[in-house]
mmCIF file of C-alpha atoms and ligand atoms in Angstrom:
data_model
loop_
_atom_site.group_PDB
_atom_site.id
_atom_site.type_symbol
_atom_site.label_atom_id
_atom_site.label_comp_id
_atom_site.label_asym_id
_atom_site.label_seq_id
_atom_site.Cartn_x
_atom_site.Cartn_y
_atom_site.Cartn_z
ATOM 1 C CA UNK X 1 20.344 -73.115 72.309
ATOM 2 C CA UNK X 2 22.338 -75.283 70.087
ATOM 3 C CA UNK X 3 23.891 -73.273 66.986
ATOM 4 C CA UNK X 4 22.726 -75.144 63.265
ATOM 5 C CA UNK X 5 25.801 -75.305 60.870
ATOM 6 C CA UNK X 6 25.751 -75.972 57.298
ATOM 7 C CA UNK X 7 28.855 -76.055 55.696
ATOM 8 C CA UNK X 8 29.554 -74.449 52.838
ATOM 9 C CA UNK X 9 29.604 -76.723 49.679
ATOM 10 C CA UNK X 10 31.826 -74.058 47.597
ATOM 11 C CA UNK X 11 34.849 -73.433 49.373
ATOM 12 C CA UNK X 12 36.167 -69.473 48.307
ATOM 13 C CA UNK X 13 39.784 -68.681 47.162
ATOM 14 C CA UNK X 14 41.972 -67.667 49.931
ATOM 15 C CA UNK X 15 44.070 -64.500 49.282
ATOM 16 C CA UNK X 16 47.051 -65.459 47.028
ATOM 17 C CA UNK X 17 49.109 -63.278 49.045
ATOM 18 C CA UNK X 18 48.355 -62.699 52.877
ATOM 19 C CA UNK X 19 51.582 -60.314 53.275
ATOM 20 C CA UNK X 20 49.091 -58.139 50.970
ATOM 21 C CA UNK X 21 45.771 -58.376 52.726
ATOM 22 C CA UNK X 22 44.843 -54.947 54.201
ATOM 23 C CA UNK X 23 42.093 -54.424 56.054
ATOM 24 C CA UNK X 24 38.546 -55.707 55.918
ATOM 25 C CA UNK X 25 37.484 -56.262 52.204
ATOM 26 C CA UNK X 26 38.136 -59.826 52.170
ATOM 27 C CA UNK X 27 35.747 -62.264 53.820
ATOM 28 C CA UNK X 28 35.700 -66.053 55.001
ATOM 29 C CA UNK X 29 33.175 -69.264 54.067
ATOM 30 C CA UNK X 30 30.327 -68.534 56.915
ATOM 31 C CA UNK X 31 28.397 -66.020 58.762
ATOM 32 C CA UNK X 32 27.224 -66.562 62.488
ATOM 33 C CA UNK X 33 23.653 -65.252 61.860
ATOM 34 C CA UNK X 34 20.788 -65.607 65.110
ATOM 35 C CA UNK X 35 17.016 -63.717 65.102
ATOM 36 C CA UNK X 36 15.125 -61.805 67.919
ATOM 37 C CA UNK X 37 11.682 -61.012 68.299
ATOM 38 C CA UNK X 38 10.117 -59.650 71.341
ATOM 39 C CA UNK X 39 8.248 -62.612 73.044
ATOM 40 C CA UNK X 40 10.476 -65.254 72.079
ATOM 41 C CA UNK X 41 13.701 -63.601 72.758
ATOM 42 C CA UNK X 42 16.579 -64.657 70.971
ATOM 43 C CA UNK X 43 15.990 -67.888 68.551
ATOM 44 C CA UNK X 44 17.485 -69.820 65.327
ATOM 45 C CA UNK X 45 21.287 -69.666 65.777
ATOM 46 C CA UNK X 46 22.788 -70.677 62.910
ATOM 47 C CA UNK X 47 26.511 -71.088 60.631
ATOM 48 C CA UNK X 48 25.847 -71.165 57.445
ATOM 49 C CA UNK X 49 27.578 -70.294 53.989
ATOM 50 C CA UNK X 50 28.503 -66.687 53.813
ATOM 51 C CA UNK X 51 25.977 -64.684 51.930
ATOM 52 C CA UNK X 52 23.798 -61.392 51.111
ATOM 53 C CA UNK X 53 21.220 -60.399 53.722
ATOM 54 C CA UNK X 54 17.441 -60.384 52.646
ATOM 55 C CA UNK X 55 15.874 -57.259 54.729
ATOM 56 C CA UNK X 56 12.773 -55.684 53.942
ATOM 57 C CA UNK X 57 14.382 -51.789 52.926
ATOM 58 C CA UNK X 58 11.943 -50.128 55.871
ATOM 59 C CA UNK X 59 13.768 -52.183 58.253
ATOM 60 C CA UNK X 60 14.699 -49.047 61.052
ATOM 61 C CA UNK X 61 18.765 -49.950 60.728
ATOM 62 C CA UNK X 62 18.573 -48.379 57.443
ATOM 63 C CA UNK X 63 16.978 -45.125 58.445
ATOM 64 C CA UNK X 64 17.212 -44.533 62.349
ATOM 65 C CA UNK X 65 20.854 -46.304 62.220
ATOM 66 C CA UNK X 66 19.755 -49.038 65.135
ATOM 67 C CA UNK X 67 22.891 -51.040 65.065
ATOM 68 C CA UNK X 68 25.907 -51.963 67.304
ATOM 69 C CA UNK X 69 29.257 -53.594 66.732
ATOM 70 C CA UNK X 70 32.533 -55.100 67.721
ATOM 71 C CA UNK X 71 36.097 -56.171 66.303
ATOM 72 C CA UNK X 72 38.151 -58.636 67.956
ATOM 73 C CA UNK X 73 40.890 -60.613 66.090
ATOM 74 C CA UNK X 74 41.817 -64.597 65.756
ATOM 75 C CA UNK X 75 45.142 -64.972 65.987
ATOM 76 C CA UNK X 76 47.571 -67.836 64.689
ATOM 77 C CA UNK X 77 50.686 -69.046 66.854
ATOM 78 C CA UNK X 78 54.117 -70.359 65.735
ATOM 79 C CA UNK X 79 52.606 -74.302 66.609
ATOM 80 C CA UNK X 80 49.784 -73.324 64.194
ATOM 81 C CA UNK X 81 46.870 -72.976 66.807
ATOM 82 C CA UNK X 82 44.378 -69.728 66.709
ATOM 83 C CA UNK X 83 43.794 -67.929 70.047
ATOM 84 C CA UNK X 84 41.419 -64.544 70.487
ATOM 85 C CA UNK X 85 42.696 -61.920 72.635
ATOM 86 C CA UNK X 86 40.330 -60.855 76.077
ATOM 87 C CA UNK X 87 36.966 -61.677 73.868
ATOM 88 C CA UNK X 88 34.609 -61.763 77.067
ATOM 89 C CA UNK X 89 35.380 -57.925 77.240
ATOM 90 C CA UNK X 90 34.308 -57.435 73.526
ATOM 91 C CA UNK X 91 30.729 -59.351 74.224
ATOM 92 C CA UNK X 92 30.402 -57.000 77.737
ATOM 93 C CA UNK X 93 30.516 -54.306 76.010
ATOM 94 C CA UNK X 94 28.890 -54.920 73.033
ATOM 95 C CA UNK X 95 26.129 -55.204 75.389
ATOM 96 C CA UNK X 96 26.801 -51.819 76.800
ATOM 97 C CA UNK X 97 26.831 -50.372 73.532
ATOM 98 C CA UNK X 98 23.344 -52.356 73.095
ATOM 99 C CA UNK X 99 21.940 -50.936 76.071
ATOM 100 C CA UNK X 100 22.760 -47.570 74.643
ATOM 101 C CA UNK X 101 20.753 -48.127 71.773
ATOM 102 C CA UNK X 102 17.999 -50.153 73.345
ATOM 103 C CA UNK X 103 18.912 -53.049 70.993
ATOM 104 C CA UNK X 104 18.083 -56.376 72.793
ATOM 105 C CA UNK X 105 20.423 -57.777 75.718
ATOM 106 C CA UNK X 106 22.123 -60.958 74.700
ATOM 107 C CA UNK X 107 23.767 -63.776 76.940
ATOM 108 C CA UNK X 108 27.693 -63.022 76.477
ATOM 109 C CA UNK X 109 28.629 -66.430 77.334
ATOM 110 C CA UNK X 110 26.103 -67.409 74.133
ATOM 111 C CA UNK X 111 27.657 -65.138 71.936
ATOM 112 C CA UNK X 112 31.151 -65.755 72.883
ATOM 113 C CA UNK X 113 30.585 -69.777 72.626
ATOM 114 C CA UNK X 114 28.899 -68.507 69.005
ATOM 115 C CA UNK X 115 32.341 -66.567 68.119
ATOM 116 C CA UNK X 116 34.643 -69.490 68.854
ATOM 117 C CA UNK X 117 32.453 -71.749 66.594
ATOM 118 C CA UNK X 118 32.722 -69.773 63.545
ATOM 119 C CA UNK X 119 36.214 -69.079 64.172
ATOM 120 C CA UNK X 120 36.463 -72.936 64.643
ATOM 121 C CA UNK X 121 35.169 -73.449 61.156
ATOM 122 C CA UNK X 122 36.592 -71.216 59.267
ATOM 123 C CA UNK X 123 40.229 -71.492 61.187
ATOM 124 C CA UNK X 124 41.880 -72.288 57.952
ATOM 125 C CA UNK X 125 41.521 -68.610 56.902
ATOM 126 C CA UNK X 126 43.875 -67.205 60.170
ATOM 127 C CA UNK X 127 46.394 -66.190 58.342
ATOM 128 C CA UNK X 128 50.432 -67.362 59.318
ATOM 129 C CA UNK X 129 52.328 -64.493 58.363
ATOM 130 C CA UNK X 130 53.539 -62.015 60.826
ATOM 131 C CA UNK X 131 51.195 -58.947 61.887
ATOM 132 C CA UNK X 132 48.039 -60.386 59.957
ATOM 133 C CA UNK X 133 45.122 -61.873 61.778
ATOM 134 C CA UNK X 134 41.590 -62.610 60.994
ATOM 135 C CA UNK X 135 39.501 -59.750 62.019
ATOM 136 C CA UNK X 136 35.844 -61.103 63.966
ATOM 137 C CA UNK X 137 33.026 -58.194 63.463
ATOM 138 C CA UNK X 138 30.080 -59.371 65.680
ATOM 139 C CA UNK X 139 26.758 -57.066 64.874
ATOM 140 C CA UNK X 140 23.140 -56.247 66.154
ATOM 141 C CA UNK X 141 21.048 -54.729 63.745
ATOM 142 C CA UNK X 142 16.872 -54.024 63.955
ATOM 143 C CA UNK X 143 14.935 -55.467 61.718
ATOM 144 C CA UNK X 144 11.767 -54.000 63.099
ATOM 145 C CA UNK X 145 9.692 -52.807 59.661
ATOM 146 C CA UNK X 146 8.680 -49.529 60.751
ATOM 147 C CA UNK X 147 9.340 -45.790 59.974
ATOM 148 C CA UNK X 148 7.671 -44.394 62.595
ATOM 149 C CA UNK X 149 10.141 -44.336 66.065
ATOM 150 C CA UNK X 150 9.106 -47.102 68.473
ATOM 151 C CA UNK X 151 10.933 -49.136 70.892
ATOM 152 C CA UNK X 152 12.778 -52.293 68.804
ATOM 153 C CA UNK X 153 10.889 -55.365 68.524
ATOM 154 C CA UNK X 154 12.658 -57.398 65.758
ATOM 155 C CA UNK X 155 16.676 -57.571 66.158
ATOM 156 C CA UNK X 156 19.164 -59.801 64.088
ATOM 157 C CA UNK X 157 22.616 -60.718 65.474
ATOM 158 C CA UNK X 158 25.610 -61.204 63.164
ATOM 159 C CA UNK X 159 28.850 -62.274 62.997
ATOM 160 C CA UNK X 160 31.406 -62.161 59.660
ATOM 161 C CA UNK X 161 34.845 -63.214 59.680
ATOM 162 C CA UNK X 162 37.913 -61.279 57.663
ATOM 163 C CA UNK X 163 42.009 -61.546 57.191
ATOM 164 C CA UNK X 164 43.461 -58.410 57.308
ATOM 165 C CA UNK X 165 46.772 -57.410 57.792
ATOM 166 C CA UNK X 166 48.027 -53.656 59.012
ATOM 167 C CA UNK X 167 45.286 -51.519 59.726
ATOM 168 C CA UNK X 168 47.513 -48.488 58.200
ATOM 169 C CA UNK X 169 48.861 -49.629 55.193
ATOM 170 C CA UNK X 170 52.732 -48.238 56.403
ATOM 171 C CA UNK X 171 52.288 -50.586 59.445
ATOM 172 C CA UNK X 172 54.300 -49.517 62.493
ATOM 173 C CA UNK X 173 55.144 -45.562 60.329
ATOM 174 C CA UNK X 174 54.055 -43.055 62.231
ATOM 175 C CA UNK X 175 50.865 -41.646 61.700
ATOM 176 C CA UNK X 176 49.820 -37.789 60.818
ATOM 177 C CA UNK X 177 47.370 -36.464 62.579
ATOM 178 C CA UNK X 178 44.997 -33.444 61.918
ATOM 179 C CA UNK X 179 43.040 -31.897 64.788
ATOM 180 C CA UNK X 180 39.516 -31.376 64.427
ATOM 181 C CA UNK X 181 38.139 -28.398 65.663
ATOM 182 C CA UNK X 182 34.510 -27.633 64.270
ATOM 183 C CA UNK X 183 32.928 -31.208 64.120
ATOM 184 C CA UNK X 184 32.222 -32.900 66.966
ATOM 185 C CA UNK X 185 32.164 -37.286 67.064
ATOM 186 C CA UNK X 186 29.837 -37.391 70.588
ATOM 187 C CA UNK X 187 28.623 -35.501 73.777
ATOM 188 C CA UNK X 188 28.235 -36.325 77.378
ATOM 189 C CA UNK X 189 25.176 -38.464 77.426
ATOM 190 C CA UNK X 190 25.637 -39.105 73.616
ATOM 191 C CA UNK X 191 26.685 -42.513 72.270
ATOM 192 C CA UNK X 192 30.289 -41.981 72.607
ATOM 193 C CA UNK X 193 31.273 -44.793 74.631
ATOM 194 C CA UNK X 194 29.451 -47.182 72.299
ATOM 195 C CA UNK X 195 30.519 -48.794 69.414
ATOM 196 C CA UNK X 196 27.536 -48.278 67.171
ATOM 197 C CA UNK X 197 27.844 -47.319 62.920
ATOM 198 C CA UNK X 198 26.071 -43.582 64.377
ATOM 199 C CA UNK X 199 29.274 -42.692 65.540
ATOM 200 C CA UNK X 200 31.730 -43.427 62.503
ATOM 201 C CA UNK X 201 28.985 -41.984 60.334
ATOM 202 C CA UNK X 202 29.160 -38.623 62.360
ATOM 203 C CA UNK X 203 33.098 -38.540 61.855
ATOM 204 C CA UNK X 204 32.780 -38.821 58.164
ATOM 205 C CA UNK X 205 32.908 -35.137 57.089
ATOM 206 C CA UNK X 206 36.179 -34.557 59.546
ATOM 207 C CA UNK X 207 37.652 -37.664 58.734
ATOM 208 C CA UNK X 208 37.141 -36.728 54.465
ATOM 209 C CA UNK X 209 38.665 -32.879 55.309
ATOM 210 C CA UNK X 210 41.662 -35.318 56.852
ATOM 211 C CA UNK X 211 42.289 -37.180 54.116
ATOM 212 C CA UNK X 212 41.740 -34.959 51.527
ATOM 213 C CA UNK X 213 45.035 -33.081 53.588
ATOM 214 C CA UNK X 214 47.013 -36.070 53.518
ATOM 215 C CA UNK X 215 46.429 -36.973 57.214
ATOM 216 C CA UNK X 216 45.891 -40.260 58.390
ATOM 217 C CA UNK X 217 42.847 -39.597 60.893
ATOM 218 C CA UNK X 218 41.487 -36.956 63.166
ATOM 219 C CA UNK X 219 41.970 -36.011 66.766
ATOM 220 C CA UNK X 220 38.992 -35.518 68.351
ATOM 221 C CA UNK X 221 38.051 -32.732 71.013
ATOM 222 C CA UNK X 222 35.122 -33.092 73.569
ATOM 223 C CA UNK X 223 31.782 -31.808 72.223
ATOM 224 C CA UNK X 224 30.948 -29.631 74.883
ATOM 225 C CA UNK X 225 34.611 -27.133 75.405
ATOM 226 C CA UNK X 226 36.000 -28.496 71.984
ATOM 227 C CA UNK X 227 39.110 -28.243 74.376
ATOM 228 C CA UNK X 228 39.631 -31.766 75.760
ATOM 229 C CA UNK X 229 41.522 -34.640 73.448
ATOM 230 C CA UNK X 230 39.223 -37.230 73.377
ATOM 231 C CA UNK X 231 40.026 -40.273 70.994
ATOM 232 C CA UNK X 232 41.616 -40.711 67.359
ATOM 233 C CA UNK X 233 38.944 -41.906 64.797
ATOM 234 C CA UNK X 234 38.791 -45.759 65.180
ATOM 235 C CA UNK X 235 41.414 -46.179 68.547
ATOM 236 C CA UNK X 236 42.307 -44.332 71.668
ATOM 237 C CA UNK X 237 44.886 -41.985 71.836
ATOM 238 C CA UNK X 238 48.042 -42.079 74.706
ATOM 239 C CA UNK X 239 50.568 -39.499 75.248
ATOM 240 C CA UNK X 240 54.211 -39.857 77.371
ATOM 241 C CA UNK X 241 54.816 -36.634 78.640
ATOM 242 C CA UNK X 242 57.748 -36.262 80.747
ATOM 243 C CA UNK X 243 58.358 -39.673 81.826
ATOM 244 C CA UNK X 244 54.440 -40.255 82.658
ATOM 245 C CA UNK X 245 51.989 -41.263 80.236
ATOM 246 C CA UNK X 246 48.756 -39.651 80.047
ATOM 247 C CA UNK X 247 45.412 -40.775 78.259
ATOM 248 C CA UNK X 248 42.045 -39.153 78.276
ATOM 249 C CA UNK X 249 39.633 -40.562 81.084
ATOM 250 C CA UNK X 250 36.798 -41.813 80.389
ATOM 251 C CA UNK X 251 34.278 -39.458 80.494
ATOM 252 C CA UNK X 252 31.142 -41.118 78.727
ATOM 253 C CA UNK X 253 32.179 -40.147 75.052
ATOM 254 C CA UNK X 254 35.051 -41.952 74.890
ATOM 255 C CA UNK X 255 35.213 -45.521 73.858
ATOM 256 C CA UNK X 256 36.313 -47.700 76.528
ATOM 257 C CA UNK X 257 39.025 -49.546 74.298
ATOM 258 C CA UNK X 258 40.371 -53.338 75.092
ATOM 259 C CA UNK X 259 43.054 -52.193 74.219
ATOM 260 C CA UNK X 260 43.514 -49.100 76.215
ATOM 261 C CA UNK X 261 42.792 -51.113 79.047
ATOM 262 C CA UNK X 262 45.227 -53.812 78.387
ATOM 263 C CA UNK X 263 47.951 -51.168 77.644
ATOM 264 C CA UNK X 264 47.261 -49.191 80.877
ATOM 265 C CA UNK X 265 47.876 -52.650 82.601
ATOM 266 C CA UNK X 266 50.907 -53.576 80.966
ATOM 267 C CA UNK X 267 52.454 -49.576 81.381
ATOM 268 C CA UNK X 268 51.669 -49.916 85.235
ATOM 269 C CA UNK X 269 53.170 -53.653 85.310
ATOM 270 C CA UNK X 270 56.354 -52.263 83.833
ATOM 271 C CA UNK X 271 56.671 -49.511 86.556
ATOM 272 C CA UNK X 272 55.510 -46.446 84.808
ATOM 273 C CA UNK X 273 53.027 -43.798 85.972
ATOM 274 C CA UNK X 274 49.619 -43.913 84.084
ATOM 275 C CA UNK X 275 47.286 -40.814 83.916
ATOM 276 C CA UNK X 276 43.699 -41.229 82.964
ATOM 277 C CA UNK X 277 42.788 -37.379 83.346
ATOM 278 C CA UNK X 278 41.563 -34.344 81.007
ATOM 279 C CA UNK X 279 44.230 -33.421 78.528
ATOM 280 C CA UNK X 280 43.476 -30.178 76.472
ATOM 281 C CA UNK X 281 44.194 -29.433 73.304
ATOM 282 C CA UNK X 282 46.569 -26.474 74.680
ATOM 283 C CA UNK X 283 48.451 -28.217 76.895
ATOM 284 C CA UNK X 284 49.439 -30.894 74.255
ATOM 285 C CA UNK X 285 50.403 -28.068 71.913
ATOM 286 C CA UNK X 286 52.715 -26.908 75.089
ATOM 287 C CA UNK X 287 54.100 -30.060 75.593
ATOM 288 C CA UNK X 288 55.343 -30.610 71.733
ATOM 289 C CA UNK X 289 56.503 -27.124 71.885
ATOM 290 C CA UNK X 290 58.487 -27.272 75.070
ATOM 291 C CA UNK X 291 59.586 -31.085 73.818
ATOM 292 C CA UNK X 292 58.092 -32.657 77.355
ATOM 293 C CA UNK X 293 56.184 -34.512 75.288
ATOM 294 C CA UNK X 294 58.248 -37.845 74.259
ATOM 295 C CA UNK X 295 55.945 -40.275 72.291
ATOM 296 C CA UNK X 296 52.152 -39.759 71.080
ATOM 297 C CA UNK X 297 50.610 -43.711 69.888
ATOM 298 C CA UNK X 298 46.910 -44.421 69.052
ATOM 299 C CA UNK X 299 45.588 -48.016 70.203
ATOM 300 C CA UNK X 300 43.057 -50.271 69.238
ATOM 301 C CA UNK X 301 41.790 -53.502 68.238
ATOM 302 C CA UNK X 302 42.642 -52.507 64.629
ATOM 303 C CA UNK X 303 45.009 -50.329 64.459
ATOM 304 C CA UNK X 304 47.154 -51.895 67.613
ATOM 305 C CA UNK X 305 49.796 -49.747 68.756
ATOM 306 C CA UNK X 306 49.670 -46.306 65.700
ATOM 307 C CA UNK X 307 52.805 -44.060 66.430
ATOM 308 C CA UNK X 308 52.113 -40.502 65.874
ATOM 309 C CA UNK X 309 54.385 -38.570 64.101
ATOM 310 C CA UNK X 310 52.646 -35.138 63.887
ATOM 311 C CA UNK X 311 49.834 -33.090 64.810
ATOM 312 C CA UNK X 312 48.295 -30.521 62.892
ATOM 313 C CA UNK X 313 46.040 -27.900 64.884
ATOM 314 C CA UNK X 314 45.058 -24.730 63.269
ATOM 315 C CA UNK X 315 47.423 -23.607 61.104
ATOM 316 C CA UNK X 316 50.849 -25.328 63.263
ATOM 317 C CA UNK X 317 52.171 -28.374 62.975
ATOM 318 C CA UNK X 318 54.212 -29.905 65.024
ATOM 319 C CA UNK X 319 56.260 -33.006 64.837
ATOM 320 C CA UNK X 320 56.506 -36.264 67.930
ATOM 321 C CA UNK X 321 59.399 -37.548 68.286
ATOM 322 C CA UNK X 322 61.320 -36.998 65.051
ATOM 323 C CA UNK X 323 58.890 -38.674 63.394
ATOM 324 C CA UNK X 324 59.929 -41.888 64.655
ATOM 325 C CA UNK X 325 58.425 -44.889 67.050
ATOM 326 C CA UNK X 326 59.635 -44.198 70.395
ATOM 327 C CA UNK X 327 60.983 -47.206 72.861
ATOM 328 C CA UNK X 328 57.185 -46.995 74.850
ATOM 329 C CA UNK X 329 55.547 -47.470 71.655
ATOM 330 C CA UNK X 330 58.123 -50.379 70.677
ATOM 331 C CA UNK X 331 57.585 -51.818 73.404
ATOM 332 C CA UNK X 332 54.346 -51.641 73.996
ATOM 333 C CA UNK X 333 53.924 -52.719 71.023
ATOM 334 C CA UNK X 334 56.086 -55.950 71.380
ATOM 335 C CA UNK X 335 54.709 -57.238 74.229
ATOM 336 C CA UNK X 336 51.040 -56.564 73.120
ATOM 337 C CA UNK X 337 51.537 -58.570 70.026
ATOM 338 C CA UNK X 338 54.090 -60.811 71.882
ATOM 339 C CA UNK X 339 51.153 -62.196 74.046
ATOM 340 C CA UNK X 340 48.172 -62.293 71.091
ATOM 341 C CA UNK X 341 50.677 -64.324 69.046
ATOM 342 C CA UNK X 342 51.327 -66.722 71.390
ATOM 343 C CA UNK X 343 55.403 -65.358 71.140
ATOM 344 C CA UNK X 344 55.178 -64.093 74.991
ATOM 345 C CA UNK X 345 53.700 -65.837 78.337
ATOM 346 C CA UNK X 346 50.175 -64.261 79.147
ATOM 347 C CA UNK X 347 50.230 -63.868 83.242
ATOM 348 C CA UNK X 348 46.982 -62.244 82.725
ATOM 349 C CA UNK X 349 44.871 -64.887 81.465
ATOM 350 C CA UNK X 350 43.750 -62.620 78.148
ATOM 351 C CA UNK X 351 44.139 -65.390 75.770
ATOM 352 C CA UNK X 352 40.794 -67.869 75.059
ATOM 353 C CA UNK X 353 42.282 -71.058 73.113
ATOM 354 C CA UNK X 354 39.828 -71.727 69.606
ATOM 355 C CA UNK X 355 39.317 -75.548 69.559
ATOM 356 C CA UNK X 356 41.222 -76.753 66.726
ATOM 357 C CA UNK X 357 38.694 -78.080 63.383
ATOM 358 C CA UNK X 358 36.938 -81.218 64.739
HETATM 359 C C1 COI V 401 38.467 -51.793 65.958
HETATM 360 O O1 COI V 401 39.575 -51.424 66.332
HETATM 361 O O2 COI V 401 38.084 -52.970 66.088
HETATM 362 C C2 COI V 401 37.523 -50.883 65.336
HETATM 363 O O3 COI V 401 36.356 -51.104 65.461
HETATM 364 C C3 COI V 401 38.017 -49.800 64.494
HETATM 365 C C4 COI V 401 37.282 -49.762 63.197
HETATM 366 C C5 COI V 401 36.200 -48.744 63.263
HETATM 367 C C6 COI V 401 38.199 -49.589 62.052
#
């Protein structure tokens, strides 16, 4: 299938300031934009001008919540080219996460080809300043019209491009974090190890208590014990305890995070001992209190390497680390962003090259 573009004719402002961009209300020139009906399968890929959707309001999306995504990031280099970071993982599971759902399968390769393109075209809005990046939200929607519960006919597949700079708007400060103990984000069996809207919709009410506290996000326990740590709203969560660092296995309602994987990789390249294992809420209370645990950092696509600087459970908090990055963190961190910069050699092959503007 050959992807239609249409350029845009009206050009938008670029942020004045990217050192000021935050995260995810600013958006590029074009949307990716491709329709599926059952029959003909997956048809009319097309570029064109971003712009507001026209769906008929008893499409199911907008009651039964139908709808998978992604976020992967465009990144420019010191010689001015854009690279993506490991995006073949991003379309594999975005069609795990469509499985899930029973949203139509897609051809990864397609989508991935479909990713570049946009990125391609709208290259000029990577932006060049240090720790900002343009943030690429692919998205499957249904567009079936129909409020009674049927298997998906109609899908529509997305993609929207935006700068954004630190997920957290301190950057690299350590994060507070409050954890939650009477809402649950997903079960065994649930959707927990997709990435569909259903599940950031569900950690609303926790994530509002949070922030209404003054913490940054919540911790989130398994559904079933509400004992095991399971993720931090919007990234994984990694602990060094005693020389070894631990992170919660994946157990079906945990996201299985790019970057978790990549930073398990690197942690075991460097020599030290990775856990994937159950971690309870009590014994991460003993480890702060006994101080065997060294560093606490959340990871993710967004958020990158998060330092966390406290936990609140109950009515104790207790403090990581002074309240300070830790050298695991650092360098995690460092040679992360040293390789999706283009500042580090990639031995693992992670990087995909965007063509530059033809
Ligand atoms: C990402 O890291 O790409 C995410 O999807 C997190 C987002 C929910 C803020």
């Amino acid at each position: 299938m050959e992807i239609k573009i249409t350029k845009t004719t009206a050009p938008r402002q670029k942020p004045a300031d990217p050192t000021k961009l935050g995260f995810g209300t600013v958006f590029t020139d074009h949307l990716f934009t491709m329709d599926y009906d059952a029959g003909q399968g997956w048809h009319d890929p097309e570029i064109v001008p971003l712009q507001n959707l026209s769906i008929h309001p008893g499409a199911a999306v907008f009651h039964y919540g139908a709808e998978v995504f992604e976020g992967l990031k465009a990144y420019r280099t010191d010689d001015g080219s854009v690279q993506l970071f490991r995006p073949a993982d991003n379309m594999q599971r975005m069609r795990d996460s469509a499985e899930r759902i029973q949203l139509p399968d897609f051809d990864a390769d397609f989508m991935l080809n479909a990713v570049l393109k946009l990125v391609e075209l709208d290259q000029d809005w990577v932006p060049n300043v240090p720790s900002a990046s343009l943030y690429i939200r692919p998205f499957e929607i249904c567009t079936d019209i129909d409020l009674g519960l049927h298997g998906i006919q109609h899908a529509k597949m997305l993609i929207i491009l935006s700068p954004v700079g630190s997920y957290y708007p301190g950057g690299l400060k350590p994060v507070d974090i409050l954890i939650e103990d009477n809402d649950v984000r997903a079960v065994r069996g649930g959707t927990g190890y997709a990435k569909c809207g259903g599940n950031y919709a569900a950690a609303n009410r926790a994530a509002h208590k949070a922030e209404q506290k003054g913490y940054s996000q919540v911790l989130w326990l398994d559904g079933v014990h509400r004992k095991y740590i399971e993720e931090v709203g919007g990234m994984n969560v990694m602990f060094k305890i005693n020389g070894k660092v631990v992170t919660p296995e994946l157990t079906g309602s945990v996201l299985p995070g790019v970057t978790r994987r990549s930073c398990i990789q690197l942690l075991r390249d460097k020599g030290l001992e990775v856990e994937e294992r159950l971690i309870s809420v009590d014994e991460l209370m003993d480890t702060l209190r006994s101080g065997a645990l060294e560093e606490a950092w959340g990871c993710g696509t967004a958020a990158v390497i998060s330092p966390i600087g406290s936990f609140a459970y109950q009515d104790q908090v207790l403090t990581v680390n002074e309240q300070k990055i830790g050298p695991c963190a650092q360098e995690l961190y460092d040679t992360l962003t040293g390789i999706q910069w283009g500042r580090i050699e990639d031995p693992y092959h992670w990087i995909v090259k965007v063509p530059k503007k033809s």
